Coordinates of N, CA and C in Angstrom, one line a residue:
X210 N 23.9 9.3 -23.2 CA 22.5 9.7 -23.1 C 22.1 9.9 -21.6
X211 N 22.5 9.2 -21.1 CA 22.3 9.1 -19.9 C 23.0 10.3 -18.9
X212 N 24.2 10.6 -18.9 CA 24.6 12.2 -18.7 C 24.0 13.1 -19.0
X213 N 23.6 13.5 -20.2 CA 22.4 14.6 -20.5 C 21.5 14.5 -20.2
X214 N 21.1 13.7 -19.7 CA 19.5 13.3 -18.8 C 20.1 13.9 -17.4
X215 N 21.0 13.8 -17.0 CA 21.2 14.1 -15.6 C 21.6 15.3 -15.2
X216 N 22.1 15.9 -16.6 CA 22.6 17.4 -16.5 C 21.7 18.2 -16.8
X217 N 20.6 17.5 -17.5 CA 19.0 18.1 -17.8 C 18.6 18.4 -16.9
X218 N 18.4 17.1 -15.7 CA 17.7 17.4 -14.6 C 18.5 17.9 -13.4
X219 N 19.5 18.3 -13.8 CA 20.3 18.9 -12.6 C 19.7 20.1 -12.7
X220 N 20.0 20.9 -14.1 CA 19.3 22.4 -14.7 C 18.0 23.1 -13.9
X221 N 17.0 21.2 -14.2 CA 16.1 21.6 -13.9 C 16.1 21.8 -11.8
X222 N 16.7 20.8 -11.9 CA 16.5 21.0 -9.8 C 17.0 22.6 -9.5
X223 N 18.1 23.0 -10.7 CA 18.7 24.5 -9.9 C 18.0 24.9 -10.1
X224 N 17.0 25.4 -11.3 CA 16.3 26.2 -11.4 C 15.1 26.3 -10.2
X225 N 14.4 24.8 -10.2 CA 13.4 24.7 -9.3 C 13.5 25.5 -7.8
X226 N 14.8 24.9 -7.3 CA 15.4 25.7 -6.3 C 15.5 27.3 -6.0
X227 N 16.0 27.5 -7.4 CA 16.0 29.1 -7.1 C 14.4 29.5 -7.2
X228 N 13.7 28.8 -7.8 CA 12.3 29.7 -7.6 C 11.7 29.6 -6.2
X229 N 12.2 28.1 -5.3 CA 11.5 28.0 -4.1 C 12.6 28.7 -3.1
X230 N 14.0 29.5 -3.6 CA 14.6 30.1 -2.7 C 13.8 31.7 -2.7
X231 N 14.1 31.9 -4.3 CA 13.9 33.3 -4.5 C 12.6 33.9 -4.1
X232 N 11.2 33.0 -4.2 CA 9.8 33.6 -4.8 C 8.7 33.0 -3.4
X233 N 9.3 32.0 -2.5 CA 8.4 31.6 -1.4 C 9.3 31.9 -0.1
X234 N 8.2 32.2 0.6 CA 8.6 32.4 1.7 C 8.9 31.0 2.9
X235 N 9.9 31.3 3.5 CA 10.3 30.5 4.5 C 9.1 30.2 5.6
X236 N 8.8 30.8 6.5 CA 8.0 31.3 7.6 C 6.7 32.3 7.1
X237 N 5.9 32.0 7.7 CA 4.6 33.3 7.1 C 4.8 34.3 8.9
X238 N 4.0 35.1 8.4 CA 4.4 36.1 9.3 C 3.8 36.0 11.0
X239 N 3.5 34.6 11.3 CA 2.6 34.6 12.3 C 3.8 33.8 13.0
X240 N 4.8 32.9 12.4 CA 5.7 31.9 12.5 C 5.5 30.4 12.5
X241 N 4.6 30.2 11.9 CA 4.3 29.0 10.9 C 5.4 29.0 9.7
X242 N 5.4 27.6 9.5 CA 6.3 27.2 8.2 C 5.0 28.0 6.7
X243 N 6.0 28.2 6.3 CA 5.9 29.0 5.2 C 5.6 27.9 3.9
X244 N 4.7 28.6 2.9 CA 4.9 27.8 1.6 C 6.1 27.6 1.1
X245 N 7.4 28.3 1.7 CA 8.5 27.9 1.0 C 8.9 26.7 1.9
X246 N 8.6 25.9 2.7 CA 9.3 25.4 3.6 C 9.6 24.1 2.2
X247 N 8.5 23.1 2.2 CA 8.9 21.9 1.8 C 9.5 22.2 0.5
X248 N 9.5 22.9 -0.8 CA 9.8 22.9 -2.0 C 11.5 23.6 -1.5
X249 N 11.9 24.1 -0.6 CA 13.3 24.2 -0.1 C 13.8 22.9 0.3
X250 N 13.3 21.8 0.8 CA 13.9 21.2 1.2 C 13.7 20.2 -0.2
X251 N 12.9 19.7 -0.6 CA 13.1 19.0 -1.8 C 13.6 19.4 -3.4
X252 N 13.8 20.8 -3.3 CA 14.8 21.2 -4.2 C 16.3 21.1 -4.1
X253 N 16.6 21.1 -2.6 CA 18.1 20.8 -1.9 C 18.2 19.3 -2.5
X254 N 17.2 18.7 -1.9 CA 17.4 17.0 -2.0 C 17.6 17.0 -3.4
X255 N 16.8 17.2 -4.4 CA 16.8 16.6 -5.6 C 18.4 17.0 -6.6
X256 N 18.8 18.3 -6.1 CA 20.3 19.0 -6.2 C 21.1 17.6 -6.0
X257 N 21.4 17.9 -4.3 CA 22.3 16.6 -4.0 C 22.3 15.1 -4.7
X258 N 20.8 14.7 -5.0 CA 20.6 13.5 -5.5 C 21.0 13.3 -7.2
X259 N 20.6 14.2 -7.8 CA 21.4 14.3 -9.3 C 22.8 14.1 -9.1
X260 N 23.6 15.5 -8.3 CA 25.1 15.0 -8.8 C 25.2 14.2 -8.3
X261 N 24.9 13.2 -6.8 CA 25.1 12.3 -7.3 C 25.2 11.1 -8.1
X262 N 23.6 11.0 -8.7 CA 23.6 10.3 -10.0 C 24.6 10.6 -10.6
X263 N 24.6 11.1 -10.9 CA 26.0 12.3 -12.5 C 27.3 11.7 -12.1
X264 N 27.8 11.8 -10.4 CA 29.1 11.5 -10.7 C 29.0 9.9 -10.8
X265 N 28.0 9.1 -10.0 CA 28.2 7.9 -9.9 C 27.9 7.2 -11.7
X266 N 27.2 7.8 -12.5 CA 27.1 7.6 -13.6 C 28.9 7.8 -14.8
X267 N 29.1 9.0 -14.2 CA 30.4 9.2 -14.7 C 31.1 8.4 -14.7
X268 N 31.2 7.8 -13.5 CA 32.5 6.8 -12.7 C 32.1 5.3 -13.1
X269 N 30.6 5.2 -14.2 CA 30.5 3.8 -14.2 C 31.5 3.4 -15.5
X270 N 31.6 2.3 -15.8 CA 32.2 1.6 -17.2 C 31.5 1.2 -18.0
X271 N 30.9 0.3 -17.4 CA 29.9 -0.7 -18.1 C 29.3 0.1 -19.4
X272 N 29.1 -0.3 -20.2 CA 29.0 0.0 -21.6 C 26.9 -0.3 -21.4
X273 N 26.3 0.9 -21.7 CA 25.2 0.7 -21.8 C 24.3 -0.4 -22.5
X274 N 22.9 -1.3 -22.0 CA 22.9 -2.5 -22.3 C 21.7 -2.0 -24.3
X275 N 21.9 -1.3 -24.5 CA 21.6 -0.8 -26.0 C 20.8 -0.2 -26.0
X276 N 20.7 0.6 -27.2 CA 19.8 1.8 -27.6 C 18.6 1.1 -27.7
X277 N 18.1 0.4 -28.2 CA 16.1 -0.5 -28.4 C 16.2 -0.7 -27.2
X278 N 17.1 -1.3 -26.0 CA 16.1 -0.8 -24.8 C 15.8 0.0 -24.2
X279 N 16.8 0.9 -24.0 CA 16.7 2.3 -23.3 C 15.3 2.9 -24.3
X280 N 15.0 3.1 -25.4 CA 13.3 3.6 -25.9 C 12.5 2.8 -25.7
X281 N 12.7 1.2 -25.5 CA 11.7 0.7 -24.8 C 11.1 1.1 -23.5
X282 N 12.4 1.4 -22.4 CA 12.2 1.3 -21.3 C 11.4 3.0 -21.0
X283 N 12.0 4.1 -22.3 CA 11.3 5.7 -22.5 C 9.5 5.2 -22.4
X284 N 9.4 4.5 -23.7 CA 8.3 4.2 -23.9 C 7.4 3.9 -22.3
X285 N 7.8 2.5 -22.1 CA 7.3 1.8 -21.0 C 6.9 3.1 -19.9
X286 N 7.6 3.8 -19.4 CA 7.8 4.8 -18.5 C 6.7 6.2 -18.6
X287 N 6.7 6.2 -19.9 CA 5.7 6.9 -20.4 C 4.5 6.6 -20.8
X288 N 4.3 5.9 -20.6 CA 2.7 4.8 -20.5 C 2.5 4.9 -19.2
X289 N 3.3 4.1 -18.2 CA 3.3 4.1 -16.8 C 2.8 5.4 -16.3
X290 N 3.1 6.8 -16.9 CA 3.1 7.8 -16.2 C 1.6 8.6 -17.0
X291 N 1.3 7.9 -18.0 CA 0.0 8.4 -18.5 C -1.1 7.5 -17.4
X292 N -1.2 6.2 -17.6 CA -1.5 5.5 -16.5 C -1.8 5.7 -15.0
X293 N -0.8 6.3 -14.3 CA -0.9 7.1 -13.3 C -1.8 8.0 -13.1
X294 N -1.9 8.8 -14.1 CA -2.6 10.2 -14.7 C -4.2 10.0 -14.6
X295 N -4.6 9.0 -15.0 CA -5.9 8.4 -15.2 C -6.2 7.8 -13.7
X296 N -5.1 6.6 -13.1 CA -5.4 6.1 -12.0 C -5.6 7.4 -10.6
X297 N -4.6 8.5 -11.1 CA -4.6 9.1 -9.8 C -6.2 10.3 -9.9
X298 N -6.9 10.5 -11.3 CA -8.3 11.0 -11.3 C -9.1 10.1 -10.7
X299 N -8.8 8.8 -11.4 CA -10.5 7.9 -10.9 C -10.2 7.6 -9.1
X300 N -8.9 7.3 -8.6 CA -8.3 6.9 -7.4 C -8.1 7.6 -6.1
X301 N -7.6 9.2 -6.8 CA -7.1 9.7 -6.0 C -5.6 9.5 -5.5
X302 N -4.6 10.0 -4.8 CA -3.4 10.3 -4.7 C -2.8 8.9 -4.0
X303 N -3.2 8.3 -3.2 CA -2.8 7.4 -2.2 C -2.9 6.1 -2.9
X304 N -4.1 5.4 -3.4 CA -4.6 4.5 -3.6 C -4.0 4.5 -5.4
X305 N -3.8 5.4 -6.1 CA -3.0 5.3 -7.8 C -1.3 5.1 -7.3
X306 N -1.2 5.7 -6.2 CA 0.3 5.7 -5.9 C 0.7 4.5 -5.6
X307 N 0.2 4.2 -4.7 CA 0.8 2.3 -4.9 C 0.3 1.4 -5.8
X308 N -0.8 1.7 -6.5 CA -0.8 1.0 -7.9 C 0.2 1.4 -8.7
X309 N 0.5 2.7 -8.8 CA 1.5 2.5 -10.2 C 2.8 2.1 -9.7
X310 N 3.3 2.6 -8.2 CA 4.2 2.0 -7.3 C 4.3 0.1 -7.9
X311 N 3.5 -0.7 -7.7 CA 3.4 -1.8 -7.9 C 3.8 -2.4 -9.0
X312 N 2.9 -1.5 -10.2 CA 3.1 -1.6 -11.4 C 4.7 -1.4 -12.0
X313 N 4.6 -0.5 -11.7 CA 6.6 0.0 -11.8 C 7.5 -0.7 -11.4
X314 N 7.4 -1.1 -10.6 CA 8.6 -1.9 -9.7 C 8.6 -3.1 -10.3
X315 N 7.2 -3.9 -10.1 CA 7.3 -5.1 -10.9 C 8.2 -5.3 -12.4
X316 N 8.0 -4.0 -13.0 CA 8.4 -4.1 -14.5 C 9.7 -3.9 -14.2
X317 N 10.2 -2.8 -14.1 CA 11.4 -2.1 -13.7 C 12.4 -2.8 -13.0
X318 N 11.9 -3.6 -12.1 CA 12.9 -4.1 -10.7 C 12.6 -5.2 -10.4
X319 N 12.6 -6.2 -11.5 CA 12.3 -7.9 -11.3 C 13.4 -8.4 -10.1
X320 N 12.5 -9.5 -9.9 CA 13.5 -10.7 -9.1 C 13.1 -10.2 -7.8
X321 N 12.8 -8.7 -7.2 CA 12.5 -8.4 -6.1 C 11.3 -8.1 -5.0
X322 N 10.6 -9.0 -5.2 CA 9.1 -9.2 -5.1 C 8.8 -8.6 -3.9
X323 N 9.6 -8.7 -2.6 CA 9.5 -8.3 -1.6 C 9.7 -6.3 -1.3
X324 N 10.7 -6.7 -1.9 CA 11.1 -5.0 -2.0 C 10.3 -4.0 -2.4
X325 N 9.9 -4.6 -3.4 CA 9.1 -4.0 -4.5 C 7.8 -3.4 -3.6
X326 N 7.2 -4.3 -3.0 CA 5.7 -4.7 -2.6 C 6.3 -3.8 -1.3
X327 N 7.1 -3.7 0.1 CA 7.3 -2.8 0.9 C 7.5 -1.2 -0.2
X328 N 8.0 -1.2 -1.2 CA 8.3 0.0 -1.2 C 6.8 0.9 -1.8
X329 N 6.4 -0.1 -2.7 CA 4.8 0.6 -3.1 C 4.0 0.8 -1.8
X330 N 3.9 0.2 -1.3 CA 3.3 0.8 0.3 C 3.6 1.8 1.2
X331 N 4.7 1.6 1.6 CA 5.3 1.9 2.7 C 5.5 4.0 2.4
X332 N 5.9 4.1 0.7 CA 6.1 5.4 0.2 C 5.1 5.9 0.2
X333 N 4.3 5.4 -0.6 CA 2.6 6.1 -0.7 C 1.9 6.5 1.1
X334 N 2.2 5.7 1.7 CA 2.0 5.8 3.2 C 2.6 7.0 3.8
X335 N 3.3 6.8 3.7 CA 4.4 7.8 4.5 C 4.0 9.2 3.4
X336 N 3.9 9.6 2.2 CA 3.5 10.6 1.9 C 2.6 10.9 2.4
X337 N 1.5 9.9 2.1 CA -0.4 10.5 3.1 C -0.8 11.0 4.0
X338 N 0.6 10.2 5.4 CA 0.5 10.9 6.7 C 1.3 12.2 6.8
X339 N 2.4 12.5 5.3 CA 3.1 13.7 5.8 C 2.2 15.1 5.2
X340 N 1.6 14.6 3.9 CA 0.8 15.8 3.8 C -0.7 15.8 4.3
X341 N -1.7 14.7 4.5 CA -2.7 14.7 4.5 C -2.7 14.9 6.3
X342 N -2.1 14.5 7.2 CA -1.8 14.1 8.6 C -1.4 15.5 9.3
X343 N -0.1 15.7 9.3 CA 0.9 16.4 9.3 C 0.8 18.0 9.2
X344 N 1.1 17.8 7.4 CA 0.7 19.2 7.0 C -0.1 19.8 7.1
X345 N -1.2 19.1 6.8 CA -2.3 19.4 6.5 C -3.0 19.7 5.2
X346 N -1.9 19.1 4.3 CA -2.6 19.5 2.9 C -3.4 18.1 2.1
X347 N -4.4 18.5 1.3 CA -5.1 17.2 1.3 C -4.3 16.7 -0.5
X348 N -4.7 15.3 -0.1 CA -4.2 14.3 -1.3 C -5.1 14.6 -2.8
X349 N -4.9 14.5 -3.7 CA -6.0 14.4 -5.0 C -7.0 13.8 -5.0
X350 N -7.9 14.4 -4.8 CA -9.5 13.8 -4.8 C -9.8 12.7 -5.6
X351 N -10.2 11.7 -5.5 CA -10.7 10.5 -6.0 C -12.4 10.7 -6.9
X352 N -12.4 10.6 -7.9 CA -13.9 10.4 -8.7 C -14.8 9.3 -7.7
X353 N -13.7 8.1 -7.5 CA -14.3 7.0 -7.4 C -13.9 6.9 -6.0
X354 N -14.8 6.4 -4.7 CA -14.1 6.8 -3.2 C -14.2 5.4 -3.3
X355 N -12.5 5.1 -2.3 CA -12.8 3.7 -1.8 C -12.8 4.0 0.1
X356 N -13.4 2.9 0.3 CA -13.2 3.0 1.9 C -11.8 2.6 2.2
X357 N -11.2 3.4 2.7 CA -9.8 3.9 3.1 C -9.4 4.2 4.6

């Protein structure tokens, strides 16, 4: 199951890719980065990052820990991600991201309380300053504003 999840989303990274190779532009004509800049580079990444999921999944042995959890864990994931959906309207982009960050990891990635807690931060962070800082593009508007 787990291979066809990977070959799914390998499908989908090529695809993604070819539309951010084929349909955006690199550079706009002034010599600014172009709308194709970042979806080229995170369609590359997500390529590389499947196979290697795929092969390292290939190469594992270990006999999957059962089917009732793996739809547990569908389920779970899909909650989490409706949740998100709601948190990132009333929250906005930065402030839903490390909550569901939080949320997830705790479930997902027991035992590592530390890790967990740097990584819900630290990502959400480092997105805000690359697009809201950086880019220049703004984060999902919050219903509800917190002082930030």
């Amino acid at each position: 199951m787990r291979i066809a999840f990977f070959v799914a989303l390998l499908a989908a990274s090529i695809f993604y890719s070819y539309i951010a190779f084929a349909d955006l532009n690199f550079m706009t004509r002034s010599g600014r980065l172009g709308p194709g800049f970042f979806p080229r580079i995170l369609g590359a990444t997500a390529i590389v990052m499947t196979i290697w999921a795929l092969l390292d999944e290939m190469r594992n042995e270990d006999a999957p820990h059962g089917a009732a959890q793996q739809w547990r864990d569908v389920a779970l994931l899909m909650a989490l991600a409706l949740g998100y959906a709601v948190l990132l309207r009333l929250f906005g982009g930065l402030v839903a991201t490390v909550i569901f960050l939080a949320v997830a990891l705790s479930l997902l990635n027991r035992g590592k309380p530390l890790k967990n807690a740097l990584i819900s931060v630290l990502v959400p962070a480092f997105v805000y300053l690359l697009f809201d800082r950086i880019l220049n593009a703004n984060m999902p508007p919050a219903l509800i504003d917190l002082p930030i």
